[in-house]
Amino acid sequence: MDIDIKQAITRNGWELAKLPQEERTYEICLMAVKRAPHRSGSNESILRQVPQQHLSYELCMAAVQQDGDALRDVPSEFRNRELCLTAVKQSYNALPDVPRVLRDMEICEAAVEEYGMALLHIPPQFMTEELIIKALHTAPQVIQFVPEEYCTLNVCRYAARNDWSRPIVRQFIPENIWKLLYCRLSLALLPWLLSVWPCINSRRENSQMKWTGGAKLLSRSCPSSPAPFGRASTTRMMWWQSWRPTKKSALRRFRVR
């Protein structure tokens, strides 16, 4: 075996592809797998460079510890719960390759915590409001795939709070909830408007707003366009973004109790 290739494998496991098939021993393959980082933008895993007779549970576990997407190339007889959990902690893309009989709440939570778009592959029996909120922390745009029965005030608040600027977030929030969120944030920024706006009864379980005549006028003036503050309020939006202490304190107040 070429000494230079062996030394290269100790630095980068992907150099295994340059080694002839007959010289790829189990020890060399294991060393290469442990030193093969994930290749962004590529669907190929290092397991495709390992001869079939050398595939083992130890080698497959080492592969998914480096690259969770390698689960797609793991033989079915090696896909147990421990290996699948390790894979989804490394990459949410591994969740579709987890056998359905092995998908439990812990595996689903691990995939969602890695990236929120894993919510697309969560079985309906594991879909909860807490899991959706975890997904919205890293991927606010996942609100468009949330089932209608889970589009509650609390869920929509997390989607809007994490990213006000994306029109897609505004598009999939129900109109009545969006107006309530808009009014709450406006009250947090400008508390003096309480004299003409309604008081928010935060102790009620449904966190609804007690409307008065002034609030009804406000609700009709709330934006219906994708822009969070309307087209005619660019100056106010820029002022709000530049005033960081006020923005930070406002977002602390902007929560459903």
XYZ file of C-alpha atoms in Angstrom:
257
model
C 0.000 0.000 0.000
C 1.223 3.492 -0.811
C 2.514 5.141 2.382
C 1.493 8.599 1.139
C -2.160 7.543 0.758
C -2.171 6.013 4.244
C -0.854 9.228 5.739
C -3.435 11.193 3.770
C -6.243 9.010 5.166
C -5.159 9.842 8.729
C -5.769 13.518 7.895
C -8.824 13.168 5.651
C -10.849 9.966 5.460
C -12.140 10.803 1.980
C -8.706 9.899 0.626
C -9.898 6.302 0.953
C -11.413 6.661 -2.510
C -7.876 6.786 -3.981
C -6.933 3.451 -2.452
C -7.453 0.277 -4.539
C -10.323 -1.936 -3.402
C -8.091 -4.899 -2.583
C -6.006 -2.787 -0.170
C -8.975 -1.425 1.828
C -8.775 -3.449 5.017
C -11.217 -3.166 7.901
C -8.766 -1.188 10.063
C -8.049 1.291 7.279
C -11.740 1.726 6.529
C -12.531 2.323 10.203
C -9.789 4.917 10.428
C -11.090 6.630 7.279
C -14.671 6.685 8.537
C -13.622 8.341 11.798
C -11.795 11.047 9.862
C -14.318 11.756 7.113
C -16.203 15.024 7.798
C -19.570 15.836 6.284
C -19.440 17.187 2.737
C -21.913 20.036 2.404
C -23.956 19.909 -0.780
C -23.145 16.248 -1.400
C -25.388 13.221 -0.899
C -22.461 10.816 -0.822
C -21.294 9.340 2.465
C -17.993 7.701 3.296
C -19.764 4.334 3.709
C -20.012 4.073 -0.083
C -16.216 3.786 -0.192
C -16.172 0.885 2.266
C -16.280 -2.655 0.781
C -19.499 -4.502 1.614
C -17.726 -7.248 3.531
C -16.236 -4.700 5.964
C -19.502 -3.061 6.988
C -20.208 -3.577 10.699
C -22.205 -1.919 13.452
C -19.070 -0.314 14.906
C -18.093 1.144 11.553
C -21.620 2.425 10.832
C -21.837 4.062 14.264
C -18.542 5.833 13.644
C -19.876 7.061 10.290
C -23.094 8.590 11.663
C -21.175 10.228 14.505
C -19.279 12.187 11.873
C -22.116 12.633 9.392
C -25.747 11.945 10.276
C -26.684 11.796 6.595
C -24.657 8.580 6.338
C -27.660 6.787 7.840
C -29.085 6.375 4.342
C -26.171 4.052 3.488
C -26.337 1.997 6.696
C -27.690 -1.530 6.108
C -31.108 -2.134 7.619
C -29.838 -4.817 10.009
C -27.641 -2.189 11.764
C -30.319 0.506 12.124
C -31.289 0.270 15.772
C -32.607 3.022 18.024
C -29.218 4.079 19.389
C -27.670 4.466 15.965
C -30.678 6.382 14.598
C -30.719 8.741 17.583
C -27.034 9.492 17.062
C -27.674 10.219 13.391
C -30.558 12.670 13.898
C -28.554 14.573 16.512
C -25.954 15.190 13.824
C -28.362 15.974 10.984
C -32.126 16.452 10.848
C -32.038 15.094 7.276
C -31.495 11.639 8.742
C -35.022 11.505 10.199
C -36.707 10.233 6.976
C -34.217 7.335 6.937
C -35.168 6.242 10.457
C -37.522 3.236 10.303
C -41.056 4.226 11.303
C -41.154 1.606 14.055
C -38.154 3.311 15.695
C -39.468 6.874 15.553
C -40.375 7.863 19.091
C -40.715 11.190 20.894
C -37.038 11.395 21.853
C -35.836 10.896 18.279
C -38.345 13.429 16.960
C -37.311 16.033 19.543
C -33.621 15.490 18.766
C -34.238 16.057 15.046
C -36.328 19.196 15.633
C -33.751 20.651 18.014
C -31.080 20.140 15.355
C -33.191 22.076 12.807
C -36.860 22.981 12.789
C -37.592 21.801 9.246
C -37.501 18.247 10.626
C -41.098 18.952 11.627
C -42.097 17.900 8.096
C -41.202 14.285 8.923
C -42.741 14.081 12.408
C -45.535 11.449 12.674
C -48.929 12.948 13.648
C -49.030 11.089 16.977
C -45.887 12.946 18.138
C -46.982 16.411 16.998
C -47.395 18.682 20.025
C -47.432 22.429 20.623
C -44.149 22.230 22.542
C -42.461 20.423 19.647
C -43.733 23.018 17.156
C -42.384 25.860 19.304
C -38.959 24.178 19.369
C -39.048 23.968 15.570
C -39.962 27.658 15.252
C -36.894 28.700 17.227
C -34.572 27.598 14.404
C -36.943 27.700 11.401
C -39.777 30.286 11.636
C -40.792 29.472 8.059
C -42.018 26.038 9.199
C -45.222 27.790 10.324
C -46.587 27.161 6.819
C -46.536 23.381 7.473
C -48.083 23.489 10.947
C -51.524 21.810 11.053
C -54.401 24.236 11.469
C -55.405 22.879 14.864
C -51.951 23.814 16.228
C -51.964 27.418 14.945
C -52.700 28.812 18.391
C -51.847 32.240 19.752
C -48.770 30.892 21.519
C -47.416 29.111 18.414
C -47.992 32.107 16.138
C -46.349 34.405 18.673
C -43.142 32.383 18.537
C -43.178 32.383 14.732
C -43.679 36.152 14.548
C -41.247 36.934 17.340
C -38.387 34.988 15.766
C -38.760 36.624 12.362
C -41.070 39.582 11.778
C -39.508 40.415 8.426
C -40.411 37.328 6.385
C -43.654 37.716 4.429
C -44.141 33.948 4.526
C -44.486 34.086 8.320
C -47.208 36.734 8.050
C -48.950 34.847 5.254
C -49.655 31.720 7.298
C -50.649 33.364 10.587
C -54.444 33.700 10.940
C -55.672 37.269 10.565
C -57.267 37.552 14.007
C -54.123 36.275 15.751
C -51.880 38.556 13.693
C -53.895 41.634 14.725
C -53.667 40.647 18.360
C -49.888 40.147 18.123
C -49.496 43.457 16.317
C -51.464 45.280 19.005
C -49.466 43.651 21.799
C -46.118 44.670 20.314
C -47.374 48.197 19.653
C -48.491 48.511 23.253
C -45.084 47.298 24.429
C -43.326 49.940 22.302
C -45.750 52.773 23.102
C -47.325 52.186 26.524
C -49.109 55.565 26.494
C -51.516 54.143 23.904
C -53.213 52.292 26.739
C -55.300 55.423 27.185
C -57.045 54.755 23.879
C -56.344 51.046 23.389
C -57.864 48.209 25.437
C -56.182 46.698 28.458
C -54.825 43.198 27.954
C -56.160 40.762 30.488
C -53.093 38.490 30.646
C -54.537 36.279 33.379
C -57.202 34.772 31.181
C -56.313 31.337 29.877
C -57.141 32.166 26.270
C -55.140 35.445 26.451
C -57.759 37.263 24.403
C -58.097 41.040 24.324
C -60.991 43.012 25.844
C -61.966 45.221 22.938
C -63.172 48.786 23.322
C -64.173 51.303 20.707
C -60.587 52.535 20.350
C -59.291 48.974 19.923
C -61.785 48.287 17.150
C -60.465 51.295 15.295
C -56.944 50.011 15.885
C -57.771 46.532 14.604
C -59.059 48.007 11.352
C -55.808 49.938 10.984
C -53.612 46.876 11.523
C -51.716 45.874 8.368
C -53.093 43.183 6.128
C -50.108 43.228 3.776
C -47.133 40.868 4.285
C -45.037 43.746 5.682
C -45.231 43.589 9.489
C -45.733 47.330 9.990
C -47.498 48.216 6.741
C -46.162 49.942 3.656
C -46.645 53.475 4.955
C -44.608 53.054 8.150
C -41.064 52.504 6.858
C -39.678 55.340 8.998
C -41.255 53.949 12.154
C -39.928 50.481 11.392
C -36.381 51.776 10.865
C -36.578 53.792 14.079
C -37.789 50.748 15.967
C -34.971 48.586 14.634
C -32.279 51.159 15.423
C -33.470 51.735 18.992
C -32.097 48.496 20.378
C -32.713 48.959 24.131
C -36.361 49.752 23.508
C -36.702 46.832 21.126
C -35.130 44.441 23.613
C -37.287 45.579 26.499
C -40.370 45.471 24.306
C -39.790 41.877 23.307
C -39.447 40.928 26.970
C -42.912 42.331 27.550
C -44.253 40.762 24.377
C -45.247 37.378 25.745
C -48.419 35.468 26.476
C -48.856 34.700 30.162
